[in-house]
Amino acid sequence: MAGKILVLGATGNVGRPLVKALVARGEAVKAASRRGEPVEGAEGVVFDIVDPMTFPTAFEGVDRAFVLLPTGYTEAKALLLPLIEAAATRGVKVVFQSVFGVDADDSIPYRQVEIALEKSGVPYVILRPNWFTDNFLTFWKAGIDAGGVIALPAADGKSSFIDVRDIADSAVAALTSDRFDGRAFNLTGPEALGYAEAAALIASGIGRPVTYVAIDDDAFVDNLMGAGVPEVYARFLASIFHPVREGWAAAVTDDVPALTGHPARGVAAWVTENASALKG
Ligand SMILES: NC(=O)c1ccc[n+]([C@@H]2O[C@H](COP(=O)([O-])OP(=O)(O)OC[C@H]3O[C@@H](n4cnc5c(N)ncnc54)[C@H](OP(=O)(O)O)[C@@H]3O)[C@@H](O)[C@H]2O)c1
């Protein structure tokens, strides 16, 4: 494989560690973001998923691409299908970051994107990560800062939270080898925890109380809208807690070790490593 690797969302949670790991392996990487800035030593390229005019330059010289839907967008099919087509037209291999559990039903939009990729004729790998451990530093950080509260409509459902570095490591394996082509991987952490257990780990890591409060969808949406999240995205986030309440996010797989050759990182170790960021 001699071409460059296009990494979408290169300034984001998964994209940044992915670019860093690929550059460290000596791969030529095009780091895509709306500003097109260089990332972790990789050349930057301007890319906007809502503007297909930016696709040709982004794909120039590329033979593999890491594709995701940036956070904040809900129109998976409308935005991702043109991108799959752009890759297929150019014969570019696609490693697609999908979402854990979407294979439950072929009518789920993300699953329909996966199916389009499976039929596209280009080599592909599908990665379906579960809820990110790193959400405690992004989405749920404001509540931890404000009152030591993580308030979610998760009831007592458990999730096998995954460290974004394990998603990045899995993507490195998928992008730099053809051994995994044509397959889908359900990426999880090593164990399933409830939010009360995660809150207790964070409390002990930062040395102050953090509690989980189970709330209903409407209260969750109100909280997010109060923090400036548009209602449509707040409702989307609320809806994806249904599988958590049902216990479907608790499954643990061996797919991270199968791809990366190392065990998946757990929440307790993540809290220790990120204690100062969680305190700040
Ligand atoms: N969080 C979770 O628990 C979880 C679990 C499973 C799956 N997922 C999926 O993971 C995806 C998000 O991954 P992530 O957290 O790594 O992403 P992220 O950190 O939200 O990254 C967004 C990236 O996309 C770029 N971006 C934003 N708007 C863009 C646009 N219009 N066109 C092109 N690039 C744009 C951003 O860069 P600029 O702003 O610089 O352009 C940034 O690099 C979502 O599809 C989500 O459904 C998330």
PDB file of N, CA and C and ligand atoms in Angstrom, residues 8-15 32-35 37 47-50 68-71 73 97-100 110 129-132 135 139 164 233 236, ligand 1:
ATOM      1  N   LEU A   8     -10.557  11.382   8.371  1.00  0.00           N
ATOM      2  CA  LEU A   8     -11.592  12.387   8.650  1.00  0.00           C
ATOM      3  C   LEU A   8     -11.690  12.598  10.166  1.00  0.00           C
ATOM      4  N   GLY A   9     -12.145  13.795  10.542  1.00  0.00           N
ATOM      5  CA  GLY A   9     -12.258  14.095  11.977  1.00  0.00           C
ATOM      6  C   GLY A   9     -10.905  14.086  12.659  1.00  0.00           C
ATOM      7  N   ALA A  10      -9.877  14.546  11.927  1.00  0.00           N
ATOM      8  CA  ALA A  10      -8.490  14.376  12.388  1.00  0.00           C
ATOM      9  C   ALA A  10      -8.164  15.191  13.634  1.00  0.00           C
ATOM     10  N   THR A  11      -8.975  16.216  13.937  1.00  0.00           N
ATOM     11  CA  THR A  11      -8.728  16.995  15.151  1.00  0.00           C
ATOM     12  C   THR A  11      -9.605  16.489  16.304  1.00  0.00           C
ATOM     13  N   GLY A  12     -10.323  15.393  16.096  1.00  0.00           N
ATOM     14  CA  GLY A  12     -11.316  14.942  17.076  1.00  0.00           C
ATOM     15  C   GLY A  12     -10.805  13.862  18.016  1.00  0.00           C
ATOM     16  N   ASN A  13     -11.742  13.296  18.754  1.00  0.00           N
ATOM     17  CA  ASN A  13     -11.411  12.335  19.828  1.00  0.00           C
ATOM     18  C   ASN A  13     -10.658  11.116  19.320  1.00  0.00           C
ATOM     19  N   VAL A  14     -11.149  10.527  18.244  1.00  0.00           N
ATOM     20  CA  VAL A  14     -10.497   9.333  17.691  1.00  0.00           C
ATOM     21  C   VAL A  14      -9.453   9.737  16.652  1.00  0.00           C
ATOM     22  N   GLY A  15      -9.785  10.753  15.840  1.00  0.00           N
ATOM     23  CA  GLY A  15      -8.914  11.128  14.730  1.00  0.00           C
ATOM     24  C   GLY A  15      -7.517  11.539  15.170  1.00  0.00           C
ATOM     25  N   ALA A  32      -7.826  15.498   7.806  1.00  0.00           N
ATOM     26  CA  ALA A  32      -8.939  16.317   7.309  1.00  0.00           C
ATOM     27  C   ALA A  32      -9.698  16.985   8.450  1.00  0.00           C
ATOM     28  N   SER A  33      -9.939  18.276   8.271  1.00  0.00           N
ATOM     29  CA  SER A  33     -10.808  19.021   9.196  1.00  0.00           C
ATOM     30  C   SER A  33     -11.301  20.237   8.423  1.00  0.00           C
ATOM     31  N   ARG A  34     -12.247  20.969   9.008  1.00  0.00           N
ATOM     32  CA  ARG A  34     -12.798  22.095   8.239  1.00  0.00           C
ATOM     33  C   ARG A  34     -11.779  23.203   8.022  1.00  0.00           C
ATOM     34  N   ARG A  35     -10.839  23.350   8.967  1.00  0.00           N
ATOM     35  CA  ARG A  35      -9.806  24.388   8.769  1.00  0.00           C
ATOM     36  C   ARG A  35      -8.604  23.862   8.002  1.00  0.00           C
ATOM     37  N   GLU A  37      -5.929  22.327   9.149  1.00  0.00           N
ATOM     38  CA  GLU A  37      -4.633  22.550   9.807  1.00  0.00           C
ATOM     39  C   GLU A  37      -3.833  21.249   9.888  1.00  0.00           C
ATOM     40  N   PHE A  47     -11.663  19.808   4.606  1.00  0.00           N
ATOM     41  CA  PHE A  47     -12.715  18.850   4.269  1.00  0.00           C
ATOM     42  C   PHE A  47     -13.955  19.223   5.065  1.00  0.00           C
ATOM     43  N   ASP A  48     -15.079  19.312   4.366  1.00  0.00           N
ATOM     44  CA  ASP A  48     -16.344  19.575   5.053  1.00  0.00           C
ATOM     45  C   ASP A  48     -17.357  18.557   4.564  1.00  0.00           C
ATOM     46  N   ILE A  49     -17.852  17.740   5.462  1.00  0.00           N
ATOM     47  CA  ILE A  49     -18.734  16.637   5.059  1.00  0.00           C
ATOM     48  C   ILE A  49     -20.018  17.139   4.411  1.00  0.00           C
ATOM     49  N   VAL A  50     -20.407  18.380   4.709  1.00  0.00           N
ATOM     50  CA  VAL A  50     -21.625  18.918   4.093  1.00  0.00           C
ATOM     51  C   VAL A  50     -21.330  19.598   2.758  1.00  0.00           C
ATOM     52  N   LEU A  68     -15.788   8.846   9.311  1.00  0.00           N
ATOM     53  CA  LEU A  68     -16.756   8.914  10.416  1.00  0.00           C
ATOM     54  C   LEU A  68     -17.718  10.066  10.175  1.00  0.00           C
ATOM     55  N   LEU A  69     -18.825  10.028  10.903  1.00  0.00           N
ATOM     56  CA  LEU A  69     -19.763  11.147  10.922  1.00  0.00           C
ATOM     57  C   LEU A  69     -19.375  12.017  12.111  1.00  0.00           C
ATOM     58  N   PRO A  70     -19.017  13.308  11.873  1.00  0.00           N
ATOM     59  CA  PRO A  70     -18.620  14.127  13.021  1.00  0.00           C
ATOM     60  C   PRO A  70     -19.764  14.256  14.038  1.00  0.00           C
ATOM     61  N   THR A  71     -19.402  14.373  15.296  1.00  0.00           N
ATOM     62  CA  THR A  71     -20.389  14.602  16.352  1.00  0.00           C
ATOM     63  C   THR A  71     -21.230  15.830  16.005  1.00  0.00           C
ATOM     64  N   TYR A  73     -23.941  15.775  14.048  1.00  0.00           N
ATOM     65  CA  TYR A  73     -24.747  15.524  12.846  1.00  0.00           C
ATOM     66  C   TYR A  73     -25.571  14.259  13.062  1.00  0.00           C
ATOM     67  N   GLN A  97     -15.970   4.157  10.836  1.00  0.00           N
ATOM     68  CA  GLN A  97     -16.350   4.161  12.252  1.00  0.00           C
ATOM     69  C   GLN A  97     -17.863   4.263  12.342  1.00  0.00           C
ATOM     70  N   SER A  98     -18.484   3.146  12.654  1.00  0.00           N
ATOM     71  CA  SER A  98     -19.931   3.085  12.797  1.00  0.00           C
ATOM     72  C   SER A  98     -20.266   3.194  14.290  1.00  0.00           C
ATOM     73  N   VAL A  99     -21.316   2.564  14.721  1.00  0.00           N
ATOM     74  CA  VAL A  99     -21.768   2.672  16.113  1.00  0.00           C
ATOM     75  C   VAL A  99     -22.171   1.277  16.602  1.00  0.00           C
ATOM     76  N   PHE A 100     -21.771   0.950  17.828  1.00  0.00           N
ATOM     77  CA  PHE A 100     -22.090  -0.332  18.457  1.00  0.00           C
ATOM     78  C   PHE A 100     -23.595  -0.597  18.405  1.00  0.00           C
ATOM     79  N   TYR A 110     -27.454   4.043  10.209  1.00  0.00           N
ATOM     80  CA  TYR A 110     -26.026   3.699  10.230  1.00  0.00           C
ATOM     81  C   TYR A 110     -25.787   2.321   9.606  1.00  0.00           C
ATOM     82  N   PRO A 129     -17.686   1.072  17.603  1.00  0.00           N
ATOM     83  CA  PRO A 129     -17.333   1.276  19.006  1.00  0.00           C
ATOM     84  C   PRO A 129     -18.561   1.483  19.892  1.00  0.00           C
ATOM     85  N   ASN A 130     -18.432   1.016  21.128  1.00  0.00           N
ATOM     86  CA  ASN A 130     -19.447   1.290  22.149  1.00  0.00           C
ATOM     87  C   ASN A 130     -19.238   2.714  22.686  1.00  0.00           C
ATOM     88  N   TRP A 131     -19.979   3.090  23.706  1.00  0.00           N
ATOM     89  CA  TRP A 131     -19.857   4.430  24.309  1.00  0.00           C
ATOM     90  C   TRP A 131     -18.407   4.693  24.708  1.00  0.00           C
ATOM     91  N   PHE A 132     -17.929   5.908  24.378  1.00  0.00           N
ATOM     92  CA  PHE A 132     -16.535   6.249  24.684  1.00  0.00           C
ATOM     93  C   PHE A 132     -16.369   6.546  26.190  1.00  0.00           C
ATOM     94  N   ASN A 135     -16.138  10.269  26.971  1.00  0.00           N
ATOM     95  CA  ASN A 135     -17.301  11.164  27.121  1.00  0.00           C
ATOM     96  C   ASN A 135     -17.327  11.819  28.504  1.00  0.00           C
ATOM     97  N   PHE A 139     -18.727  15.241  26.860  1.00  0.00           N
ATOM     98  CA  PHE A 139     -20.160  15.482  27.097  1.00  0.00           C
ATOM     99  C   PHE A 139     -20.525  15.652  28.579  1.00  0.00           C
ATOM    100  N   VAL A 164     -10.843   5.884  23.625  1.00  0.00           N
ATOM    101  CA  VAL A 164     -10.696   6.247  22.199  1.00  0.00           C
ATOM    102  C   VAL A 164      -9.355   5.783  21.622  1.00  0.00           C
ATOM    103  N   TYR A 233     -30.379  17.359  18.262  1.00  0.00           N
ATOM    104  CA  TYR A 233     -29.247  16.510  18.659  1.00  0.00           C
ATOM    105  C   TYR A 233     -29.438  15.996  20.085  1.00  0.00           C
ATOM    106  N   PHE A 236     -31.724  13.127  19.849  1.00  0.00           N
ATOM    107  CA  PHE A 236     -30.990  11.984  19.292  1.00  0.00           C
ATOM    108  C   PHE A 236     -30.161  11.308  20.399  1.00  0.00           C
TER     109      PHE A 236
HETATM  110  N1  LIG B   1     -19.071   9.475  21.793  1.00  0.00           N
HETATM  111  C1  LIG B   1     -19.445   8.203  21.823  1.00  0.00           C
HETATM  112  O1  LIG B   1     -19.666   7.617  22.888  1.00  0.00           O
HETATM  113  C2  LIG B   1     -19.602   7.435  20.525  1.00  0.00           C
HETATM  114  C3  LIG B   1     -19.822   6.059  20.591  1.00  0.00           C
HETATM  115  C4  LIG B   1     -19.925   5.341  19.389  1.00  0.00           C
HETATM  116  C5  LIG B   1     -19.836   5.999  18.170  1.00  0.00           C
HETATM  117  N2  LIG B   1     -19.644   7.354  18.160  1.00  0.00           N
HETATM  118  C6  LIG B   1     -19.578   8.017  16.872  1.00  0.00           C
HETATM  119  O2  LIG B   1     -18.300   8.608  16.713  1.00  0.00           O
HETATM  120  C7  LIG B   1     -18.411   9.744  15.857  1.00  0.00           C
HETATM  121  C8  LIG B   1     -17.651  10.888  16.465  1.00  0.00           C
HETATM  122  O3  LIG B   1     -16.299  10.527  16.630  1.00  0.00           O
HETATM  123  P1  LIG B   1     -15.320  11.480  17.440  1.00  0.00           P
HETATM  124  O4  LIG B   1     -15.865  11.690  18.844  1.00  0.00           O
HETATM  125  O5  LIG B   1     -13.938  11.016  17.269  1.00  0.00           O
HETATM  126  O6  LIG B   1     -15.514  12.802  16.659  1.00  0.00           O
HETATM  127  P2  LIG B   1     -15.329  14.278  17.215  1.00  0.00           P
HETATM  128  O7  LIG B   1     -14.251  14.345  18.255  1.00  0.00           O
HETATM  129  O8  LIG B   1     -16.640  14.856  17.516  1.00  0.00           O
HETATM  130  O9  LIG B   1     -14.672  14.927  15.997  1.00  0.00           O
HETATM  131  C9  LIG B   1     -15.292  15.667  15.130  1.00  0.00           C
HETATM  132  C10 LIG B   1     -14.210  15.865  14.105  1.00  0.00           C
HETATM  133  O10 LIG B   1     -14.854  16.092  12.913  1.00  0.00           O
HETATM  134  C11 LIG B   1     -14.485  17.375  12.432  1.00  0.00           C
HETATM  135  N3  LIG B   1     -15.676  17.984  11.894  1.00  0.00           N
HETATM  136  C12 LIG B   1     -16.669  18.636  12.543  1.00  0.00           C
HETATM  137  N4  LIG B   1     -17.584  19.046  11.659  1.00  0.00           N
HETATM  138  C13 LIG B   1     -17.151  18.660  10.442  1.00  0.00           C
HETATM  139  C14 LIG B   1     -17.660  18.791   9.137  1.00  0.00           C
HETATM  140  N5  LIG B   1     -18.784  19.468   8.865  1.00  0.00           N
HETATM  141  N6  LIG B   1     -16.964  18.237   8.118  1.00  0.00           N
HETATM  142  C15 LIG B   1     -15.816  17.589   8.347  1.00  0.00           C
HETATM  143  N7  LIG B   1     -15.270  17.434   9.556  1.00  0.00           N
HETATM  144  C16 LIG B   1     -15.938  17.965  10.606  1.00  0.00           C
HETATM  145  C17 LIG B   1     -13.911  18.116  13.599  1.00  0.00           C
HETATM  146  O11 LIG B   1     -12.914  18.975  13.137  1.00  0.00           O
HETATM  147  P3  LIG B   1     -13.144  20.504  12.837  1.00  0.00           P
HETATM  148  O12 LIG B   1     -14.165  21.003  13.838  1.00  0.00           O
HETATM  149  O13 LIG B   1     -11.769  21.039  13.061  1.00  0.00           O
HETATM  150  O14 LIG B   1     -13.613  20.539  11.422  1.00  0.00           O
HETATM  151  C18 LIG B   1     -13.285  16.999  14.397  1.00  0.00           C
HETATM  152  O15 LIG B   1     -12.007  16.702  13.851  1.00  0.00           O
HETATM  153  C19 LIG B   1     -19.893  10.014  15.678  1.00  0.00           C
HETATM  154  O16 LIG B   1     -20.293   9.515  14.430  1.00  0.00           O
HETATM  155  C20 LIG B   1     -20.542   9.186  16.768  1.00  0.00           C
HETATM  156  O17 LIG B   1     -21.821   8.725  16.397  1.00  0.00           O
HETATM  157  C21 LIG B   1     -19.499   8.078  19.294  1.00  0.00           C
END
